[in-house]
Coordinates of C-alpha atoms and ligand atoms in Angstrom, one line a residue:
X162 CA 0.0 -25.4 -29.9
X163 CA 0.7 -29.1 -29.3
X164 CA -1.8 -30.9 -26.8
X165 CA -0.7 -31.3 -23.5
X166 CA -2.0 -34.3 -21.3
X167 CA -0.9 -34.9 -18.1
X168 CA -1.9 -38.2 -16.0
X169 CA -3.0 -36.9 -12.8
X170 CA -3.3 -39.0 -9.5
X171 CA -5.2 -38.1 -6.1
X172 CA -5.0 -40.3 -2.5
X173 CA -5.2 -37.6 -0.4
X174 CA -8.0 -39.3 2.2
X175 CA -10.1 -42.2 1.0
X176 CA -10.3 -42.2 -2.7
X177 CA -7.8 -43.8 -5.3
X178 CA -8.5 -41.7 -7.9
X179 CA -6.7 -41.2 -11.5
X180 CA -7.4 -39.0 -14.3
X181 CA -5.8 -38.3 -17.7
X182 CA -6.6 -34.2 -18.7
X183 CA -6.0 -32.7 -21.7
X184 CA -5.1 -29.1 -22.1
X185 CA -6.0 -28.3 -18.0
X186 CA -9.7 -28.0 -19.0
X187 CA -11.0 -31.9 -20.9
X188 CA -11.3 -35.0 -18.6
X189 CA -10.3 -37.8 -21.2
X190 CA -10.9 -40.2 -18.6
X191 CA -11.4 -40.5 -14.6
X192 CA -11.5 -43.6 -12.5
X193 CA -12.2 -42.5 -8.7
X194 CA -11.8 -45.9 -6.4
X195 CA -13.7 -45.2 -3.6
X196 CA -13.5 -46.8 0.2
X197 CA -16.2 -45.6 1.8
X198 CA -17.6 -49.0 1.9
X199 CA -14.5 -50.0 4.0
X200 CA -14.4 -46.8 6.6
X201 CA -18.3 -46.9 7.2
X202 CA -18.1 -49.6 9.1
X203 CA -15.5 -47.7 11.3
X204 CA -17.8 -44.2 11.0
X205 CA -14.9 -42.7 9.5
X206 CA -11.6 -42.7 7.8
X207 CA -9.3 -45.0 9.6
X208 CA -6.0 -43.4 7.8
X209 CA -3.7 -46.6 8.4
X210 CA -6.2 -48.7 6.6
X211 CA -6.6 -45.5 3.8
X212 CA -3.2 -46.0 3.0
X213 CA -2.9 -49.5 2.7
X214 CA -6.2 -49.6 0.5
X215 CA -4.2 -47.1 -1.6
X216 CA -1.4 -49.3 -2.2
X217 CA -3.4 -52.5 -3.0
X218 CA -5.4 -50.8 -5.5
X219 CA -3.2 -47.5 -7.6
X220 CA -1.6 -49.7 -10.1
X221 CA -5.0 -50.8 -11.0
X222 CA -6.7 -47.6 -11.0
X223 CA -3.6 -46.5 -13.2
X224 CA -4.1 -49.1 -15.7
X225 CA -7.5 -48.7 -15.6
X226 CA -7.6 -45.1 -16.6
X227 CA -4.8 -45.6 -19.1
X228 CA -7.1 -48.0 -20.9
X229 CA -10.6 -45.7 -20.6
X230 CA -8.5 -43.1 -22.6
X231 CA -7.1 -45.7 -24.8
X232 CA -3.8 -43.9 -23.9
X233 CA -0.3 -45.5 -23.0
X234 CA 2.0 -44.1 -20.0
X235 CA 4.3 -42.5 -22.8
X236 CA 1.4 -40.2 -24.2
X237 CA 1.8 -38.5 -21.0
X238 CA 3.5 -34.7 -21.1
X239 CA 3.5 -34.8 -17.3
X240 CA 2.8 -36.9 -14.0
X241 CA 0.9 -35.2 -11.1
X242 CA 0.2 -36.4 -7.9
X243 CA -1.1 -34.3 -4.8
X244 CA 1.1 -33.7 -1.9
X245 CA -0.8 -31.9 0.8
X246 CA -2.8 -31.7 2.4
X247 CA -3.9 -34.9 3.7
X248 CA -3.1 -37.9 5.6
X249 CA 0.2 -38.2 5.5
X250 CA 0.1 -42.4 4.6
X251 CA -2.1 -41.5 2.0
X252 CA -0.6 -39.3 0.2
X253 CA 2.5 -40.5 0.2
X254 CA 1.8 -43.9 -2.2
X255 CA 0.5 -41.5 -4.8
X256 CA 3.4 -39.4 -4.4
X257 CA 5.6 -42.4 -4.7
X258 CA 3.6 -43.9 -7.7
X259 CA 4.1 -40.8 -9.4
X260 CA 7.5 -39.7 -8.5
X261 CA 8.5 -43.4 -10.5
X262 CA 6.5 -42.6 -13.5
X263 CA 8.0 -39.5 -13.9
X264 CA 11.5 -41.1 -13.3
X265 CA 11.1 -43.9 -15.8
X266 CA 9.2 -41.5 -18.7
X267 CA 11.7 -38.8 -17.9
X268 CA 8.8 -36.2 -18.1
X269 CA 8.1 -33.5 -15.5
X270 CA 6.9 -34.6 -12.2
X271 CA 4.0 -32.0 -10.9
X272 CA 3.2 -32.0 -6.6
X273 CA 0.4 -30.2 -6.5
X274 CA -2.0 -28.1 -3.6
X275 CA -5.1 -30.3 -3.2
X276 CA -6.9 -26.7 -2.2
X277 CA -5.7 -25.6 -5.4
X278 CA -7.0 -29.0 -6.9
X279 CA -10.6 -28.3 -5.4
X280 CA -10.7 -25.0 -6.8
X281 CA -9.9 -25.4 -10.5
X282 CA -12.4 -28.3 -10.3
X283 CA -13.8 -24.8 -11.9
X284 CA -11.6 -25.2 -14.7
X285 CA -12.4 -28.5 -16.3
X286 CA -15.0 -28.0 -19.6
X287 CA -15.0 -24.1 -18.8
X288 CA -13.0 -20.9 -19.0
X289 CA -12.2 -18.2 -15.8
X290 CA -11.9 -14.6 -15.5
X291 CA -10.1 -13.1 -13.0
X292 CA -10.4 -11.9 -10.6
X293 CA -12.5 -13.6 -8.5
X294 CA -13.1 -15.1 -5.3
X295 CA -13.4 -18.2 -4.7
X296 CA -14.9 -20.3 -1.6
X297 CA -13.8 -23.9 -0.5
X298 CA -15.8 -25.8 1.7
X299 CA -14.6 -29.3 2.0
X300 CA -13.8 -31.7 5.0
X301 CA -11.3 -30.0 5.9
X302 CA -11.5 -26.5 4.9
X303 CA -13.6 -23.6 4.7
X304 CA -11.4 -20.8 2.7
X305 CA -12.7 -17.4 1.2
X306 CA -10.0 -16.4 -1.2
X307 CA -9.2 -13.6 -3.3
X308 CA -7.4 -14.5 -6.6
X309 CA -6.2 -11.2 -9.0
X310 CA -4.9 -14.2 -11.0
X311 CA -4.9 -17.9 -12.0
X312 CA -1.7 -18.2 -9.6
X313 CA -2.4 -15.7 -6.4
X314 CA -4.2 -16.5 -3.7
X315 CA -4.9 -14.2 -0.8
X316 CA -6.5 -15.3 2.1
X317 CA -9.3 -13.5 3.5
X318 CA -11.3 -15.6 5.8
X319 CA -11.2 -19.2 6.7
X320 CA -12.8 -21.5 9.4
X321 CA -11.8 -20.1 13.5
X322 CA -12.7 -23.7 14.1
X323 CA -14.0 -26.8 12.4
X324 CA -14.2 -27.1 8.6
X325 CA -18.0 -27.3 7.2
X326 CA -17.7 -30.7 6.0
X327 CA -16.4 -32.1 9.6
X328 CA -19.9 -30.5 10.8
X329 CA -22.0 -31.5 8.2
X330 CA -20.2 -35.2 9.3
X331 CA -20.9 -34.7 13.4
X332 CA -24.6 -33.7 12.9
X333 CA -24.8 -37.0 11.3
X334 CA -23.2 -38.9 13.9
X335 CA -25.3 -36.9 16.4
X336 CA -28.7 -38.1 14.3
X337 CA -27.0 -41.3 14.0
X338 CA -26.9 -41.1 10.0
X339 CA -24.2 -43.6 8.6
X340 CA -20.7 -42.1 7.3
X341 CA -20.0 -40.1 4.6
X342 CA -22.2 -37.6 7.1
X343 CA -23.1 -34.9 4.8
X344 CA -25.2 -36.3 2.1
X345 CA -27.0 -38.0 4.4
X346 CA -27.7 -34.7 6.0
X347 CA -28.7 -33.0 2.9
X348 CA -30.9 -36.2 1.8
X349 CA -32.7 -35.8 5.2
X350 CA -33.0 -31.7 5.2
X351 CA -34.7 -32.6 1.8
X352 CA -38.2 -33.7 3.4
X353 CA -37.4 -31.6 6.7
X354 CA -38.5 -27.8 7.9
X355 CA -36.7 -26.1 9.4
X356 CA -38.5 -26.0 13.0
X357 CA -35.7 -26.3 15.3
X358 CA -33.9 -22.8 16.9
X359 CA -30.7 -22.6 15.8
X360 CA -28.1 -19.8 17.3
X361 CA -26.5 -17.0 15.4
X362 CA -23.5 -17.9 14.2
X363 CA -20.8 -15.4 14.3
X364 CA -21.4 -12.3 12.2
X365 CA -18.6 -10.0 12.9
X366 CA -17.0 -7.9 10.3
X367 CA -14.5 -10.5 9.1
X368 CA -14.7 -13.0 6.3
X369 CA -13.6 -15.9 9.0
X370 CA -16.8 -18.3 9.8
X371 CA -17.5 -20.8 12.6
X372 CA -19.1 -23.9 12.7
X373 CA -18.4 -25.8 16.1
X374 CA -21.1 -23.4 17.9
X375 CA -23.7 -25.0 16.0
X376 CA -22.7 -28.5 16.1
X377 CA -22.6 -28.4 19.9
X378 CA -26.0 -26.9 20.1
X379 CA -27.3 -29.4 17.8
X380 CA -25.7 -32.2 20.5
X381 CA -27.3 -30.8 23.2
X382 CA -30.1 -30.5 21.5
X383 CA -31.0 -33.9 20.9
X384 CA -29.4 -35.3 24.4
X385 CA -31.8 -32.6 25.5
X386 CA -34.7 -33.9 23.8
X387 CA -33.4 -37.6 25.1
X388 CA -33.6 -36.7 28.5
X389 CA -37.1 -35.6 28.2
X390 CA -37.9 -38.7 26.4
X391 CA -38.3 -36.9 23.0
X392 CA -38.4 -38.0 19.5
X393 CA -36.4 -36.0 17.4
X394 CA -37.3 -35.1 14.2
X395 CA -33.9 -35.8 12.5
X396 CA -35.6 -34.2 9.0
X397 CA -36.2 -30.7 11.0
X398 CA -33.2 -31.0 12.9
X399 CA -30.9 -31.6 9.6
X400 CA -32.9 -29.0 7.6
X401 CA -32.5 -26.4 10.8
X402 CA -28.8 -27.0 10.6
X403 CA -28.0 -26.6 6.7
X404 CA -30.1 -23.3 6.2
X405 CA -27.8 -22.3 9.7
X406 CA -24.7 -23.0 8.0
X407 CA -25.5 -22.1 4.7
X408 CA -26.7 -18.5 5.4
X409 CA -23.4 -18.4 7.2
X410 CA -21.5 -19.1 3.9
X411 CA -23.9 -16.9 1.8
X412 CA -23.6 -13.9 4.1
X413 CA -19.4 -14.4 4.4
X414 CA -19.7 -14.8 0.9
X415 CA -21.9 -11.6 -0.1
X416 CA -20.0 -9.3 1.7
X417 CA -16.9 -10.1 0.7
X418 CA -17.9 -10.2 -3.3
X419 CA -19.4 -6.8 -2.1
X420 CA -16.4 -5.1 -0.6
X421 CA -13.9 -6.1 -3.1
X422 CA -16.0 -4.9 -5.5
X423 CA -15.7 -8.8 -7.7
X424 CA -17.8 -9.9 -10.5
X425 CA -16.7 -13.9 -10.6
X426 CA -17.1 -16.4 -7.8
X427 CA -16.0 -19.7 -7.5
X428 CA -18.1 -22.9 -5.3
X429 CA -15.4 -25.8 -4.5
X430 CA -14.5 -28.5 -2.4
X431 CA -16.8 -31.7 -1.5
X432 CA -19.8 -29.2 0.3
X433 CA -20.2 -28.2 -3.0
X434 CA -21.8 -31.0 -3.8
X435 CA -25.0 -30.0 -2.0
X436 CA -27.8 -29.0 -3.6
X437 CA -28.8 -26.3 -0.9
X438 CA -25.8 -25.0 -1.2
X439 CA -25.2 -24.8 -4.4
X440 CA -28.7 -23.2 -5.0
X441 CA -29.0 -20.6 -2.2
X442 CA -24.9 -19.2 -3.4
X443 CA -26.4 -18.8 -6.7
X444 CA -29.6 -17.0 -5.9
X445 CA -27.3 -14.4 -3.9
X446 CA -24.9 -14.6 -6.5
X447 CA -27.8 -13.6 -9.1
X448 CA -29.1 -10.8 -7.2
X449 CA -26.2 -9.0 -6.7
X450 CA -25.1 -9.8 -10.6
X451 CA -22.0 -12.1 -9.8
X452 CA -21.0 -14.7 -12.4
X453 CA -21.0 -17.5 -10.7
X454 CA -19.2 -21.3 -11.0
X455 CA -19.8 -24.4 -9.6
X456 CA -18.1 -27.6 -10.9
X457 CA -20.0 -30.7 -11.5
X458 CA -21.3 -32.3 -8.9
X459 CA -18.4 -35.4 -9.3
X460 CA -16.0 -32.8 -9.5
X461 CA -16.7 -31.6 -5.9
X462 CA -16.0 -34.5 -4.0
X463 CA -12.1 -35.5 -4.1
X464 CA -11.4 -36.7 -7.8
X465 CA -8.0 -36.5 -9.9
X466 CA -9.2 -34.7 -12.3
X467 CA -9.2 -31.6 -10.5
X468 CA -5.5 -32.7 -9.3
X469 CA -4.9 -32.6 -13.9
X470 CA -6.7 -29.1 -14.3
X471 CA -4.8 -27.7 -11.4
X472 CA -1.4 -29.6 -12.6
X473 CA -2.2 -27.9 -16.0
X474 CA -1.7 -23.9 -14.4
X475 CA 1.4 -25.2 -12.7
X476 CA 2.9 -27.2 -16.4
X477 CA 1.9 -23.6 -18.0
X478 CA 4.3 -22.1 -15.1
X479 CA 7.0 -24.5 -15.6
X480 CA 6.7 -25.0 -11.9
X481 CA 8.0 -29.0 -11.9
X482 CA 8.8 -30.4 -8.7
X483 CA 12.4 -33.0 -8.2
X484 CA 12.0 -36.1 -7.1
X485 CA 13.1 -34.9 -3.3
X486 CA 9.5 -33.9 -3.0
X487 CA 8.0 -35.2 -0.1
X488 CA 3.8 -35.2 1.1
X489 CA 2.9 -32.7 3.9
X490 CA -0.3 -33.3 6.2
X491 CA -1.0 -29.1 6.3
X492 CA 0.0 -26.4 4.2
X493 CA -1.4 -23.7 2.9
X494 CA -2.4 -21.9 -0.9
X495 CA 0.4 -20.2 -0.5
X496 CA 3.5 -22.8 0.8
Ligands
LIG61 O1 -13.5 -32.3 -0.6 P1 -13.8 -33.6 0.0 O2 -14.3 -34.7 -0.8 O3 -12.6 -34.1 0.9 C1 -11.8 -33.2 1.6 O4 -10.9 -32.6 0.9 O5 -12.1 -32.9 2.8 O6 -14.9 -33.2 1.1 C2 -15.5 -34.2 1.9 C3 -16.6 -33.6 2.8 C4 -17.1 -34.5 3.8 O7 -17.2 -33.8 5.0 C5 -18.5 -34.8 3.3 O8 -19.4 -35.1 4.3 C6 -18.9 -33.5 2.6 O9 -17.7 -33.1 2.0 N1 -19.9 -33.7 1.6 C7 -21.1 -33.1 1.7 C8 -21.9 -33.5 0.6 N2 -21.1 -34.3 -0.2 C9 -19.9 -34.4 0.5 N3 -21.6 -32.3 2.6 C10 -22.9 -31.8 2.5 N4 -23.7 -32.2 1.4 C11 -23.2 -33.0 0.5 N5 -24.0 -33.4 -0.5
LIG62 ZN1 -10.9 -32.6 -0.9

């Protein structure tokens, strides 16, 4: 069968990111332009400056991918771009950018999920089995998913409240940690115990999972500590959190793998990116003999070459998108 590559783009939040993949699975080449040097000295994402950092910078990012793979704009099979979810500004100059390549190269113009991006991050330089569940904890998201196949997604737990990644980012406001948040958490959990009481976080019988509890006790926790005239020990206090949230997302995790009776399971999204993580998923994934996959670590964090792999399932599907297409802030797996 011939090769397929598809040029893949990704400006969902803060990154300008491009990638050319070949056959869904081999990153040919990535160039991911971040701004976090930018939004730190905000504390955070400012979106209309995202956007407009996007603009000044995706032609370059383009050429500069195009010229990593020693490839030209006609090579192409395909143009992808994600469309939701996201900030809206953001998305929408990669959307444009690609919706004119497509246009000019007459080849097929692919909108794609950037939840489905995140999870075939799992995709790139390996193979799947299904089925399997997966688990996304990003900035935005913390999905347990049930896939019977490489294009069904059933829901069966996600966040009652904030997103992982959005706590992992207000403990480090809270220990006054510079933005991005969480690997300064994880940096400082590294040389930390975990001393500090943390409260149970919801274990009920569903797959959902809660994180705001925890971030609020950690707040008054340290104005607490303040008020007393305190030190605290932002090591223990990161380190209390992550094992907290963490055994929340193994527990979740285990019982679901358990109940549906699944052999595969899928890490994804940004969180992924932590060690801690990573580690403690894979030692309950080991003891209950669940295969387990985790992409590279620069495959976690927002990239477009998870945007190509997941493009790559959708070219296979013939499911092409017109140049009506428009970027959405929230949708689901499933919209
Ligand atoms: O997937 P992502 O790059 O963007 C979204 O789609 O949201 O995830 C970003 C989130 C941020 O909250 C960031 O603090 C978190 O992932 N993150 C981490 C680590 N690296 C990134 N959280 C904990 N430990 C890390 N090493
Ligand atoms: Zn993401």
């Amino acid at each position: 069968m011939k090769d397929v590559y598809i040029l893949a783009v990704e400006s969902s939040c803060d990154e300008t990111s491009v990638s050319i993949i070949k056959n869904g699975y081999e990153d040919v080449a990535t160039i991911i332009n971040s701004q976090i040097d930018v939004h730190t000295k905000y504390g955070g994402v400012v979106p209309e400056v995202a956007s407009r950092l996007h603009l000044e910078n995706i032609t370059m990012v383009i050429n500069e991918c195009l010229e990593k793979a020693n490839m030209s704009l006609s090579d192409m099979d395909a143009f992808a771009c994600t469309y939701a979810p996201g900030l809206l500004g953001s998305l929408l100059v990669g959307v444009e950018a690609t919706k004119a390549l497509s246009f000019i190269y007459n080849k097929p113009l692919i909108a794609t999920n950037h939840m489905m991006g995140h999870i075939y991050a799992n995709m790139i330089g390996n193979k799947l089995s299904y089925p399997l569940i997966s688990l996304i904890v990003s900035g935005g998201h913390t999905d347990l998913i049930l896939m019977e196949s490489e294009d069904s997604f059933k829901y069966l737990g996600s966040t009652l409240d904030d997103a992982i990644g959005e706590a992992y980012d207000k403990v480090a406001r809270i220990l006054d940690l510079p933005y991005p948040g969480g690997p300064n958490v994880e940096k400082y959990a590294q040389s930390g115990k975990p001393t500090y009481k943390m409260p149970q976080i919801m274990n009920d019988e569903s797959f959902n999972f809660s994180f705001s509890g925890i971030k609020s006790h950690c707040n008054n926790l340290v104005h607490n500590e303040h008020q007393r005239g305190h030190e605290i020990n932002k090591n223990d206090l990161a380190c209390s959190f992550q094992n907290c949230v963490t055994s929340h997302l193994v527990d979740k995790t285990k019982k679901a793998l358990l109940q549906y009776n699944i052999k595969t399971f899928l890490l994804s999204g940004g969180v992924a990116a932590n060690s801690f993580i990573r580690n403690s998923l894979k030692d309950m994934c080991d003891e209950i003999g669940v295969e387990m996959h985790m992409p590279e670590k620069k495959y976690c964090t927002d990239n477009a070459a998870m945007i190509g792999a997941a493009a790559y399932v959708l070219y296979k599907h013939k499911k092409f998108s017109d140049l009506s297409i428009n970027a959405q802030s929230h949708i689901t797996l499933n919209d």
